[in-house]
Amino acid sequence: MVNIFTDSVTKTVKTIILFILEVIIFLDLNNLFDIIGIIDFKTAFLIILTVSVINAILWPIISYFSLNFFVLTFGIGTFIIDGIILLILSYFIHGFIMEPADFITAPLLIGIINSGLAIILNFDNEEIYYRNIIRKRFDKSDDEQPDKRGFIFLEIDGLAYDVLVDAIKNDDMPTVKSMLEDDSHHLIKWETDLSSQTSSSQAGILHGNNNDIPAFRWVEKDNNNKIVSSNGFGDSGLIEERISNHHGLLSENGGSRCNLFTGDAPDFILTLSKLSDRHVLHTKTWYYLFSEPYFIARVISLMLWDILVEIFSRIYHRLKNINPRLKRRGLKYFIARFGANVIMREAATSAIIGDVLDGEYDKVYTTYMGYDEIAHHSGIRDPDAFYALRQIDKQFSNIKRVIDSANRKYELIILSDHGQSVGPTFKMKYKLTLEDLVRTYLPEHTKIHSILYSNNDHIFDNVSLSTHLKQNRNRIKEEHEKLREVAEILRNKKDRLLDRKFFNEAEPMINKIEDIANSMGFDIDLTHDDVVDIDEVETIVLASGNLGLIYFTQWNKRLTYEKINDAFPGLIRGLASHPGIGFIMVKSSVYGTLVFNDDNIYYLDDDYYKYPNDRFLDKYGDNIADHLRRTDSFKHVPDILVNSTYNVDDDQVYAFENLIGSHGGAGGTQQYPFIFAPKSWNPSKPIIGAENVHKFFKNEMNKIWDEEEKLKENK
């Protein structure tokens, strides 16, 4: 009882201090910038007091009837409504003069002062911001709440298991740490598919299907060489149409908040694959965001603060000479950073809190993107990245408090979709890009289009190749029947001398086949009509972290090792022998799928190495061969799949993009995310692949619901 009284007094005193400071700062700034006419402290006091009272009493009603207006104006409408209130007040408060032109700037100033003070004075944690949401219309009685257990999934984009463990040890995530210490939850490490990035992982987790997603971006040769980008405005919807069976993780009364895909949720907001869906304008979840009059002002305050943190981080990196570091991060990065680390974070938290208190949905999933965006550019264990984790942990604390006080019982599950690996970029390390390396082994006038810039997972990526690609022509013909005969003999003999000639000599592949056939006593003459005019070759080089994809777009299907060597002698050997390349994968019409590293070859179909003492794939994990086989089966697998080397001693990879924290390929912590689940949730075997995360979650939810049904029947 004493503690409750003490807490109440403390909160009251803090609120009074916040109010007085707000009045003083409002008066001073207004006098400095001459926004509206205020004659003294008393007038400023009356304005702030009256606006606060009106907002507390009337705002729930105002926001309810003005919701569509707020959504269509991206929240700016909240300032317009408050501005109208101020304009009306100016006719009743003596000494208060306001022009119609000030009806946005004045409430914006009040909102930023209020939110900024709460942030700077750390009043945030005491629920000053969330207290009104908790007591408003969402809080239903026990009779109105479903008695079925609900589930809240909170994803931290890009956080590796090992980095989370470090953050817990360093007290950067006290909420997660307290749940571990309370023994209510435990940590589970899982392993991603080869494409260790958001679209592949969320497709698997939310829909149980991430088939044919070889990377963040890929080329579809059978679709006029379209580059599909996972965060393309239209492409994300296309991907969901392909992977969905309408029975995703969130189907049957679920909600998707701030994700890439919906998981077949009937209700969704700020979900990229459905942004163009008209339903998104009518979901009541928007009310959770705009139920506070200063939500947008709060977001603006946090954005300004985040910009200052980023500037300080750059100065800190320079003074401490922290390497590797990215030297140029322009305006686009500022937008991506505060978009992911502030706007989407605050929207996700408000939406989840509203969902918990409303109690309508059985399962809700949201993504916190801030850590991933910052770690890409600052490093996975940089102070700036841990700062982002502390801010995310505050959101978890607010959500957990609401879950603990809500009438409906919800289980909290925290997870990541992939990790990140750190290291200097490929260009920093070797003074050239992947495109430069590929160009070295192509004819001088070959046209190359590449996308090697930052993996901006969290902003739209509209890619058009209309100016870069011609219509496919001069398609290479099917292998001659006699070539097939030679290939079968080569495959069966496994002759080392023939192997050496087949793989190592830099001459056109047709010449190699003819020479080998002649040495074997075959009197055949292979036509050279299959050789494409190299002046018309088009090449696309894409990157997803330290994973590279090379497509030759003048052919309408995947090129074989033989045809690549025929058109570009020396390319495969040149790539495989570069010290920055860990392995490349190509398809041979003779030997099946081959994985190269310098002179060594791993025969993927037959599971053996040319030189068994050099098992160059082992450092990429025990399951790397299975991951490669799965990717090899995809419809849109590239002609050449490239993965940078992984330095085990330094735990570094070398991203082909301009990122020092990267993911998408193999090597290091990017492959090992986590699940922070209730203690009773125990997988029967190690979880490998995002589709198995989906199965694990569905199985555990169904077990709990089945138990509840049995209890009801027994009663």
XYZ file of C-alpha atoms in Angstrom:
715
model
C 0.000 0.000 0.000
C 2.859 2.334 0.879
C 4.564 1.521 -2.420
C 1.406 2.295 -4.395
C 1.028 5.631 -2.573
C 4.717 6.469 -3.139
C 4.477 5.626 -6.850
C 1.377 7.786 -7.207
C 3.027 10.743 -5.509
C 6.187 10.324 -7.605
C 4.221 10.251 -10.851
C 2.157 13.266 -9.799
C 5.270 15.290 -8.951
C 6.911 14.308 -12.250
C 3.798 15.290 -14.174
C 3.695 18.706 -12.466
C 7.404 19.278 -13.216
C 6.841 18.278 -16.838
C 3.858 20.640 -17.097
C 5.692 23.660 -15.627
C 8.743 23.090 -17.825
C 6.473 22.770 -20.842
C 4.878 26.153 -20.068
C 8.245 27.884 -19.559
C 9.828 26.474 -22.724
C 6.696 27.182 -24.759
C 6.684 30.806 -23.617
C 10.416 31.295 -24.272
C 10.429 29.671 -27.695
C 7.299 31.495 -28.729
C 8.810 34.831 -27.734
C 12.036 33.917 -29.536
C 10.412 32.894 -32.818
C 7.214 34.980 -32.523
C 4.894 32.135 -33.510
C 1.740 33.337 -31.711
C 0.959 36.331 -29.523
C 1.343 35.592 -25.785
C 1.806 38.403 -23.270
C 2.956 36.568 -20.129
C 3.497 33.309 -18.202
C -0.125 33.242 -17.019
C -1.401 33.213 -20.609
C 1.005 30.449 -21.604
C -0.048 28.494 -18.506
C -3.739 28.776 -19.436
C -3.084 27.724 -23.034
C -1.116 24.579 -22.107
C -3.545 23.686 -19.307
C -6.651 24.133 -21.467
C -5.205 22.192 -24.410
C -4.111 19.374 -22.071
C -7.566 19.124 -20.463
C -9.398 19.223 -23.809
C -7.105 16.569 -25.246
C -7.531 14.353 -22.209
C -11.331 14.573 -22.302
C -12.261 15.015 -25.953
C -9.394 13.523 -27.940
C -10.648 9.915 -27.871
C -13.899 11.108 -29.451
C -12.160 13.449 -31.900
C -9.695 10.804 -33.042
C -12.437 8.211 -33.432
C -14.446 10.347 -35.857
C -11.383 11.858 -37.576
C -9.447 8.617 -38.027
C -9.580 8.425 -41.829
C -8.547 12.072 -42.024
C -5.517 11.397 -39.800
C -4.503 8.391 -41.890
C -4.860 10.146 -45.237
C -2.819 13.127 -43.972
C -0.117 10.819 -42.502
C -0.869 12.147 -39.021
C -0.511 15.834 -39.906
C -4.253 16.099 -39.380
C -3.683 15.785 -35.622
C -1.936 19.161 -35.679
C -4.707 20.680 -37.762
C -7.345 19.570 -35.229
C -5.269 20.876 -32.316
C -4.663 24.070 -34.275
C -8.387 24.615 -34.677
C -8.801 24.116 -30.909
C -6.081 26.727 -30.278
C -7.659 29.130 -32.755
C -10.984 28.860 -30.905
C -9.239 29.356 -27.558
C -7.621 32.558 -28.816
C -11.064 34.174 -28.796
C -11.605 33.345 -25.106
C -8.170 33.711 -23.442
C -7.074 37.302 -22.846
C -3.611 38.081 -24.192
C -3.626 35.176 -26.665
C -3.488 36.217 -30.320
C -3.303 33.565 -33.043
C -3.490 33.916 -36.790
C -5.106 31.198 -38.940
C -1.717 30.568 -40.574
C -0.340 29.405 -37.199
C -2.799 26.584 -36.648
C -0.186 23.908 -37.567
C 3.046 25.427 -36.251
C 1.640 26.265 -32.797
C 0.318 22.762 -31.930
C 3.438 21.237 -33.491
C 5.568 23.322 -31.126
C 3.492 22.298 -28.102
C 3.627 18.648 -29.115
C 7.380 18.605 -29.687
C 8.027 20.345 -26.345
C 5.789 17.876 -24.501
C 7.275 14.805 -26.177
C 10.841 16.093 -26.098
C 10.719 16.767 -22.361
C 9.305 13.306 -21.678
C 12.179 11.769 -23.663
C 14.985 13.943 -22.260
C 13.799 13.658 -18.650
C 13.236 9.915 -19.109
C 9.580 10.157 -18.113
C 8.938 7.733 -20.949
C 9.520 4.671 -18.817
C 6.896 5.655 -16.248
C 4.099 5.279 -18.813
C 3.452 9.036 -19.115
C 2.931 8.384 -22.791
C 0.955 5.133 -22.574
C -1.199 5.814 -19.510
C -4.115 7.222 -21.516
C -4.111 4.343 -23.981
C -4.320 1.893 -21.104
C -7.383 3.506 -19.512
C -9.344 4.253 -22.682
C -11.873 2.293 -24.661
C -9.591 -0.655 -25.411
C -9.708 -1.916 -21.833
C -12.572 -4.388 -21.911
C -14.116 -6.230 -19.002
C -13.384 -9.895 -18.344
C -16.771 -10.865 -19.786
C -15.940 -9.274 -23.136
C -12.509 -10.906 -23.494
C -11.988 -14.283 -25.190
C -10.775 -16.952 -22.774
C -8.532 -18.413 -25.475
C -4.801 -17.791 -24.973
C -3.271 -15.244 -27.333
C 0.272 -14.876 -28.677
C 2.372 -11.788 -29.371
C 5.406 -12.249 -31.633
C 8.017 -9.470 -31.517
C 10.740 -9.788 -34.141
C 14.053 -7.933 -33.883
C 15.253 -7.737 -37.447
C 18.861 -8.849 -37.956
C 19.873 -9.649 -34.356
C 22.146 -12.688 -34.080
C 21.944 -15.084 -31.153
C 25.513 -14.294 -30.038
C 24.947 -10.532 -30.156
C 21.758 -10.885 -28.096
C 23.711 -12.844 -25.480
C 26.267 -10.002 -25.356
C 23.491 -7.401 -25.035
C 21.948 -9.297 -22.116
C 25.306 -9.595 -20.345
C 25.948 -5.870 -20.823
C 22.495 -4.939 -19.478
C 21.487 -3.416 -22.806
C 18.276 -5.463 -22.755
C 17.128 -5.488 -19.102
C 13.568 -6.565 -19.925
C 14.750 -9.663 -21.764
C 17.288 -10.324 -19.006
C 14.628 -10.133 -16.285
C 12.462 -12.651 -18.153
C 15.423 -15.010 -18.355
C 16.129 -14.592 -14.655
C 12.459 -15.147 -13.801
C 12.784 -18.467 -15.628
C 9.658 -17.746 -17.658
C 11.507 -17.842 -20.988
C 14.597 -19.393 -22.523
C 16.794 -18.817 -25.566
C 16.800 -21.098 -28.605
C 19.329 -20.763 -31.433
C 18.146 -21.636 -34.933
C 19.782 -21.682 -38.353
C 18.580 -19.786 -41.413
C 18.422 -20.983 -44.973
C 21.222 -19.929 -47.313
C 19.424 -16.730 -48.166
C 19.839 -15.318 -44.668
C 17.724 -12.215 -45.148
C 14.283 -10.885 -44.292
C 12.191 -11.866 -47.300
C 13.316 -15.489 -47.178
C 13.038 -15.755 -43.401
C 9.701 -13.935 -43.002
C 8.243 -15.911 -45.886
C 9.226 -19.106 -44.103
C 8.197 -17.979 -40.600
C 4.907 -16.324 -41.524
C 3.796 -18.461 -44.474
C 5.699 -21.707 -44.014
C 7.064 -21.394 -47.541
C 10.190 -19.587 -48.740
C 10.731 -21.648 -51.834
C 12.366 -19.921 -54.814
C 13.617 -16.869 -52.901
C 17.346 -17.144 -53.686
C 18.278 -13.707 -52.311
C 16.923 -10.256 -51.498
C 16.836 -9.511 -55.244
C 16.939 -11.910 -58.154
C 16.407 -12.066 -61.917
C 13.547 -13.953 -63.548
C 14.759 -14.881 -67.008
C 11.379 -16.281 -68.001
C 9.755 -12.968 -67.073
C 11.617 -10.735 -69.530
C 14.610 -10.591 -67.162
C 12.638 -8.784 -64.487
C 14.588 -7.996 -61.346
C 12.373 -8.914 -58.409
C 13.168 -6.943 -55.270
C 11.791 -8.094 -51.935
C 10.992 -4.540 -50.861
C 9.693 -3.431 -54.240
C 6.282 -1.805 -53.873
C 4.635 -4.340 -56.181
C 7.118 -7.192 -55.872
C 6.478 -7.906 -52.198
C 2.804 -8.481 -52.971
C 3.749 -10.718 -55.893
C 6.030 -12.776 -53.646
C 3.267 -13.213 -51.060
C 0.826 -14.381 -53.733
C 3.319 -17.067 -54.736
C 4.175 -18.326 -51.254
C 0.782 -18.116 -49.552
C -1.518 -21.112 -49.124
C -3.942 -18.942 -47.077
C -3.090 -20.894 -43.924
C -0.172 -18.823 -42.681
C 0.926 -18.268 -39.105
C -1.519 -15.367 -38.644
C -4.478 -16.770 -40.558
C -7.699 -17.285 -38.641
C -7.947 -14.189 -36.473
C -4.411 -12.798 -36.532
C -2.871 -9.367 -37.036
C 0.200 -8.244 -38.978
C 1.925 -5.026 -37.864
C 4.929 -3.466 -39.626
C 6.054 -6.604 -41.481
C 7.148 -7.514 -44.983
C 4.397 -10.135 -45.416
C 1.022 -10.643 -43.732
C 1.225 -14.299 -42.739
C -2.335 -14.415 -44.165
C -3.574 -12.195 -41.318
C -7.090 -10.856 -41.937
C -6.063 -7.551 -40.304
C -2.847 -5.767 -41.234
C -1.235 -2.366 -40.985
C 2.063 -1.017 -42.339
C 2.712 -4.377 -44.010
C 4.596 -3.892 -47.256
C 2.953 -6.652 -49.289
C -0.491 -5.103 -48.668
C 0.204 -1.366 -48.658
C -1.958 -0.873 -51.722
C -4.890 -2.826 -50.246
C -7.872 -0.591 -49.459
C -8.554 -2.576 -46.302
C -5.513 -0.977 -44.688
C -7.341 2.365 -44.461
C -10.208 0.908 -42.476
C -8.472 -1.120 -39.784
C -9.136 0.173 -36.286
C -5.446 -0.310 -35.496
C -4.885 3.222 -36.750
C -6.896 4.349 -33.740
C -4.268 2.860 -31.454
C -1.677 5.107 -33.097
C -3.718 8.300 -33.098
C -5.482 7.876 -29.759
C -2.818 10.184 -28.337
C -2.850 13.741 -29.708
C 0.933 14.010 -29.586
C 1.817 10.701 -31.262
C 3.181 12.419 -34.376
C 4.897 15.129 -32.306
C 6.486 12.406 -30.217
C 7.724 10.669 -33.360
C 9.141 13.945 -34.713
C 10.941 14.575 -31.401
C 12.406 11.087 -31.458
C 13.449 11.530 -35.092
C 15.331 14.719 -34.256
C 16.999 12.978 -31.340
C 17.913 10.004 -33.536
C 19.550 12.330 -36.066
C 21.684 13.773 -33.265
C 22.638 10.266 -32.132
C 23.699 9.384 -35.686
C 25.815 12.543 -35.987
C 27.438 11.833 -32.617
C 28.106 8.246 -33.717
C 29.937 9.442 -36.827
C 32.074 11.822 -34.772
C 32.805 9.062 -32.258
C 33.872 6.665 -35.023
C 36.242 9.246 -36.473
C 37.781 10.246 -33.142
C 38.273 6.634 -32.093
C 39.335 5.648 -35.628
C 36.946 2.708 -35.535
C 37.350 0.401 -38.516
C 35.825 -0.843 -40.634
C 33.505 2.116 -41.059
C 31.466 3.594 -43.863
C 32.694 7.067 -44.704
C 29.713 8.339 -46.661
C 26.147 8.076 -45.393
C 23.947 10.670 -47.013
C 20.410 11.959 -46.567
C 18.926 8.700 -47.802
C 20.464 6.875 -44.853
C 19.117 9.397 -42.338
C 15.633 8.764 -43.734
C 16.086 4.984 -43.676
C 17.489 5.142 -40.143
C 14.801 7.168 -38.419
C 12.156 5.475 -40.529
C 13.212 2.079 -39.179
C 14.509 3.054 -35.740
C 11.804 5.582 -34.787
C 8.693 5.711 -36.972
C 8.161 1.973 -37.433
C 9.268 1.220 -33.868
C 6.754 3.612 -32.298
C 3.987 2.520 -34.656
C 4.648 -1.149 -33.863
C 4.523 -0.577 -30.102
C 1.331 1.495 -30.204
C -0.344 -1.081 -32.426
C 0.667 -4.032 -30.241
C -0.444 -2.297 -27.027
C -3.797 -1.545 -28.623
C -4.118 -5.152 -29.786
C -3.355 -6.527 -26.323
C -5.862 -4.266 -24.569
C -8.521 -4.798 -27.188
C -7.962 -8.543 -26.903
C -9.603 -9.345 -30.213
C -6.817 -11.145 -32.082
C -5.453 -14.568 -31.182
C -1.962 -13.884 -32.559
C -0.162 -10.728 -33.630
C 3.294 -10.385 -35.209
C 5.392 -7.242 -35.584
C 8.930 -6.375 -36.653
C 11.368 -3.951 -35.024
C 13.763 -2.886 -37.782
C 15.996 -0.315 -36.100
C 18.855 -2.561 -35.000
C 19.215 -4.117 -38.457
C 19.400 -0.745 -40.203
C 21.953 0.692 -37.771
C 24.085 -2.459 -37.559
C 24.369 -2.474 -41.358
C 26.136 0.873 -41.258
C 27.770 1.052 -37.827
C 28.579 -2.580 -37.055
C 26.784 -5.386 -35.267
C 28.387 -4.702 -31.854
C 28.863 -0.960 -32.177
C 27.629 1.278 -29.299
C 25.153 2.769 -31.765
C 23.701 -0.687 -32.469
C 23.406 -1.474 -28.762
C 21.693 1.916 -28.318
C 19.064 0.734 -30.804
C 18.617 -2.462 -28.790
C 18.102 -0.473 -25.592
C 15.338 1.510 -27.275
C 13.714 -1.695 -28.507
C 13.953 -3.211 -25.040
C 12.032 -0.185 -23.682
C 9.243 -1.036 -26.099
C 9.251 -4.614 -24.817
C 9.024 -3.301 -21.252
C 5.943 -1.208 -22.096
C 4.334 -4.101 -23.955
C 5.073 -6.558 -21.141
C 3.527 -4.210 -18.554
C 0.372 -3.987 -20.625
C 0.265 -7.769 -21.129
C 0.633 -8.291 -17.382
C -2.276 -5.918 -16.641
C -4.567 -6.883 -19.535
C -7.681 -8.983 -19.043
C -6.857 -11.450 -21.802
C -3.875 -13.740 -21.312
C -1.155 -13.359 -23.943
C 2.140 -15.214 -24.303
C 5.129 -13.123 -25.422
C 7.599 -14.539 -27.953
C 10.646 -12.564 -29.108
C 12.671 -13.705 -32.106
C 14.929 -12.622 -34.939
C 14.670 -13.581 -38.602
C 18.425 -13.736 -39.230
C 21.631 -12.364 -37.784
C 24.338 -10.209 -39.281
C 28.032 -10.842 -39.872
C 30.595 -8.074 -39.672
C 33.596 -7.142 -41.772
C 34.988 -4.601 -44.216
C 33.223 -4.523 -47.553
C 34.635 -6.508 -50.455
C 35.661 -3.222 -52.054
C 37.397 -2.000 -48.869
C 39.342 -5.246 -48.609
C 40.240 -5.857 -52.253
C 39.879 -2.421 -53.896
C 37.250 -3.575 -56.395
C 33.559 -4.481 -56.442
C 32.072 -7.788 -57.487
C 31.045 -6.119 -60.736
C 34.653 -5.030 -61.294
C 35.851 -8.577 -60.680
C 33.315 -10.049 -63.097
C 34.128 -7.422 -65.718
C 37.801 -8.425 -65.579
C 36.938 -11.756 -67.201
C 34.319 -10.568 -69.688
C 34.863 -9.158 -73.170
C 35.587 -5.447 -73.151
C 32.239 -4.270 -74.504
C 30.007 -6.559 -72.466
C 27.132 -4.645 -70.941
C 26.783 -5.169 -67.193
C 24.040 -3.929 -64.914
C 24.672 -4.269 -61.197
C 22.841 -3.475 -57.963
C 25.478 -3.440 -55.250
C 24.318 -0.499 -53.153
C 23.171 -0.739 -49.558
C 20.546 -3.339 -48.840
C 17.828 -0.857 -47.904
C 15.501 -3.504 -46.505
C 13.256 -0.926 -44.920
C 12.476 1.488 -47.761
C 10.987 0.901 -51.188
C 13.272 -0.426 -53.902
C 11.843 0.209 -57.335
C 14.125 -1.311 -59.941
C 13.581 -0.858 -63.650
C 15.847 -2.369 -66.262
C 14.079 -0.937 -69.282
C 17.107 1.218 -70.047
C 19.615 -1.537 -69.382
C 18.268 -4.675 -71.059
C 17.375 -5.617 -74.620
C 15.018 -8.381 -75.609
C 16.614 -11.773 -75.221
C 18.032 -13.046 -78.495
C 20.523 -15.517 -79.886
C 19.428 -18.136 -77.382
C 21.932 -20.893 -77.014
C 20.633 -24.210 -78.354
C 20.161 -27.445 -76.473
C 23.225 -29.662 -76.172
C 23.963 -31.798 -79.184
C 23.119 -35.471 -78.689
C 26.756 -36.405 -79.210
C 27.786 -33.934 -76.512
C 25.394 -35.718 -74.177
C 27.129 -38.988 -75.034
C 30.545 -37.537 -74.232
C 29.185 -36.012 -71.023
C 27.873 -39.390 -69.856
C 31.251 -41.024 -70.402
C 33.046 -38.200 -68.594
C 30.633 -38.480 -65.681
C 31.160 -42.226 -65.336
C 34.940 -42.373 -65.825
C 35.929 -39.661 -63.339
C 39.294 -39.555 -65.107
C 41.652 -37.087 -63.316
C 43.479 -36.146 -66.544
C 40.219 -35.485 -68.328
C 38.951 -33.605 -65.278
C 41.998 -31.338 -65.334
C 41.515 -30.545 -69.012
C 37.780 -30.045 -68.541
C 38.022 -27.658 -65.584
C 41.379 -25.934 -65.759
C 42.229 -25.062 -69.344
C 41.038 -21.607 -70.400
C 39.661 -22.265 -73.881
C 36.149 -22.370 -75.301
C 34.160 -25.287 -73.896
C 33.245 -26.664 -77.306
C 36.940 -26.968 -78.142
C 37.513 -28.775 -74.842
C 34.698 -31.238 -75.546
C 36.014 -31.918 -79.040
C 39.564 -32.474 -77.750
C 38.365 -34.805 -74.997
C 36.127 -36.692 -77.422
C 38.985 -37.119 -79.884
C 41.312 -38.351 -77.131
C 38.685 -40.938 -76.247
C 38.381 -42.093 -79.852
C 35.081 -40.455 -80.697
C 34.907 -39.168 -84.234
C 32.465 -36.305 -83.777
C 32.261 -32.766 -85.024
C 30.392 -30.351 -82.731
C 29.032 -27.298 -84.488
C 30.032 -23.891 -83.121
C 26.650 -22.399 -83.942
C 25.785 -22.476 -80.232
C 28.301 -19.746 -79.426
C 26.489 -16.481 -78.790
C 27.654 -13.194 -80.253
C 29.482 -11.791 -77.218
C 28.891 -8.240 -78.367
C 25.222 -8.769 -77.495
C 25.713 -10.363 -74.095
C 24.026 -8.698 -71.121
C 25.068 -9.456 -67.561
C 23.364 -8.593 -64.284
C 25.301 -8.704 -61.020
C 23.266 -8.514 -57.808
C 24.278 -8.663 -54.174
C 22.608 -9.666 -50.943
C 25.204 -9.024 -48.266
C 28.150 -11.301 -49.004
C 26.096 -13.371 -51.443
C 26.439 -12.482 -55.127
C 24.235 -13.499 -58.046
C 25.409 -13.354 -61.659
C 22.908 -13.723 -64.507
C 23.618 -13.773 -68.238
C 20.357 -12.474 -69.600
C 20.801 -13.307 -73.275
C 19.910 -16.887 -72.412
C 16.383 -17.701 -71.340
C 17.339 -20.325 -68.770
C 20.149 -21.154 -66.417
C 23.502 -21.413 -68.144
C 25.564 -24.511 -67.583
C 29.192 -24.503 -66.564
C 30.081 -25.620 -70.077
C 28.218 -22.798 -71.786
C 29.599 -20.162 -69.419
C 33.123 -21.381 -70.065
C 32.415 -21.424 -73.782
C 31.210 -17.824 -73.831
C 33.560 -16.462 -71.160
C 36.722 -18.552 -70.861
C 38.483 -17.899 -67.574
C 35.529 -16.311 -65.745
C 34.689 -19.215 -63.452
C 38.305 -19.997 -62.684
C 39.047 -16.309 -62.115
C 36.190 -15.934 -59.651
C 36.956 -19.161 -57.805
C 40.647 -18.341 -57.396
C 40.157 -14.818 -56.028
C 41.148 -14.656 -52.321
C 37.948 -12.795 -51.430
C 35.662 -15.470 -52.864
C 34.817 -18.345 -50.548
C 33.001 -20.427 -53.140
C 30.969 -20.242 -56.332
C 28.241 -22.604 -57.482
C 27.408 -23.494 -61.099
C 25.485 -26.246 -62.869
C 27.400 -28.600 -65.130
C 25.638 -30.635 -67.787
C 28.343 -33.256 -67.278
C 28.988 -33.432 -63.523
C 25.835 -31.956 -62.069
C 26.110 -29.005 -59.677
C 29.657 -27.959 -58.841
C 30.996 -25.767 -56.040
C 34.426 -24.259 -56.689
C 37.076 -22.815 -54.410
C 40.332 -22.129 -56.233
C 41.455 -25.499 -57.666
C 39.216 -27.574 -55.454
C 35.747 -28.749 -56.475
C 32.879 -30.067 -54.416
C 30.576 -32.280 -56.475
C 27.274 -31.349 -54.881
C 25.183 -34.128 -56.423
C 27.677 -36.850 -55.505
C 28.813 -35.323 -52.177
C 32.565 -35.556 -52.589
C 35.548 -33.209 -52.897
C 38.137 -33.311 -55.637
C 40.763 -32.842 -52.910
C 39.218 -34.379 -49.749
C 41.821 -32.859 -47.437
C 40.561 -29.366 -48.282
C 36.940 -29.350 -47.193
C 36.521 -25.654 -47.938
C 32.778 -25.605 -47.218
C 33.048 -26.855 -43.636
C 33.611 -23.404 -42.134
C 30.179 -22.312 -43.405
C 28.397 -24.772 -41.121
C 27.469 -28.433 -41.040
C 24.393 -27.874 -43.206
C 25.884 -25.710 -45.947
C 25.769 -28.482 -48.571
C 22.064 -29.048 -47.903
C 21.416 -25.299 -48.114
C 23.234 -25.174 -51.452
C 21.269 -28.142 -52.790
C 18.024 -26.423 -51.852
C 19.031 -23.146 -53.490
C 20.230 -25.097 -56.537
C 16.701 -26.456 -56.949
C 15.122 -22.984 -57.146
C 13.634 -21.859 -60.415
C 15.458 -18.535 -60.411
C 18.841 -19.627 -59.112
C 21.568 -17.508 -60.799
C 23.911 -18.779 -63.466
C 26.749 -18.259 -61.002
C 26.159 -18.062 -57.250
C 29.025 -16.355 -55.413
C 29.744 -16.224 -51.682
C 32.537 -14.160 -50.173
C 35.170 -15.860 -48.083
C 34.653 -16.185 -44.350
C 37.640 -15.426 -42.132
C 37.090 -17.718 -39.162
C 39.881 -16.186 -37.068
C 38.451 -12.651 -37.316
C 34.838 -13.803 -37.690
C 34.506 -11.575 -40.766
C 32.824 -11.729 -44.145
C 33.225 -9.223 -46.980
C 29.906 -7.881 -48.220
C 29.509 -7.109 -51.904
C 27.221 -4.270 -50.856
C 28.385 -1.122 -49.109
C 27.646 -2.542 -45.651
C 29.895 -3.502 -42.763
C 27.171 -5.477 -41.030
C 25.639 -7.765 -43.630
C 23.449 -10.786 -44.174
C 22.159 -12.792 -47.097
C 24.945 -15.296 -47.605
C 26.864 -17.833 -45.547
C 29.542 -17.321 -42.926
C 29.483 -16.150 -39.321
C 26.670 -14.985 -37.097
C 24.288 -14.011 -39.917
C 23.163 -17.630 -40.107
C 22.201 -17.952 -36.444
C 19.237 -15.925 -35.135
C 17.289 -16.725 -31.966
C 13.898 -17.487 -30.487
C 13.124 -16.232 -26.959
C 10.199 -18.450 -26.082
C 8.188 -19.516 -23.030
C 10.083 -22.123 -21.016
C 7.618 -24.846 -21.985
C 8.340 -24.379 -25.690
C 11.042 -26.911 -26.553
C 11.813 -28.010 -30.128
C 12.273 -31.753 -30.503
C 15.327 -31.220 -32.721
C 17.510 -28.299 -33.872
C 15.545 -25.807 -35.968
C 17.094 -25.464 -39.402
C 15.354 -23.207 -41.889
C 12.599 -20.629 -41.476
C 9.876 -23.038 -42.588
C 10.630 -25.151 -39.518
C 10.269 -22.073 -37.287
C 6.764 -21.738 -38.722
C 6.013 -25.380 -37.897
C 7.448 -24.988 -34.390
C 5.293 -21.933 -33.624
C 2.121 -23.493 -35.006
C 2.698 -26.704 -33.112
C 3.234 -24.924 -29.769
C 0.195 -22.671 -30.196
C -2.014 -25.590 -31.146
C -0.797 -27.612 -28.142
C -1.822 -24.801 -25.773
C -5.193 -24.344 -27.460
C -5.840 -28.113 -27.411
C -5.066 -28.208 -23.685
C -7.480 -25.331 -23.081
C -10.200 -27.161 -24.991
C -9.651 -30.303 -22.919
C -9.923 -28.294 -19.703
C -13.218 -26.811 -20.901
C -14.555 -30.264 -21.719
C -13.543 -31.592 -18.293
C -15.322 -28.707 -16.584
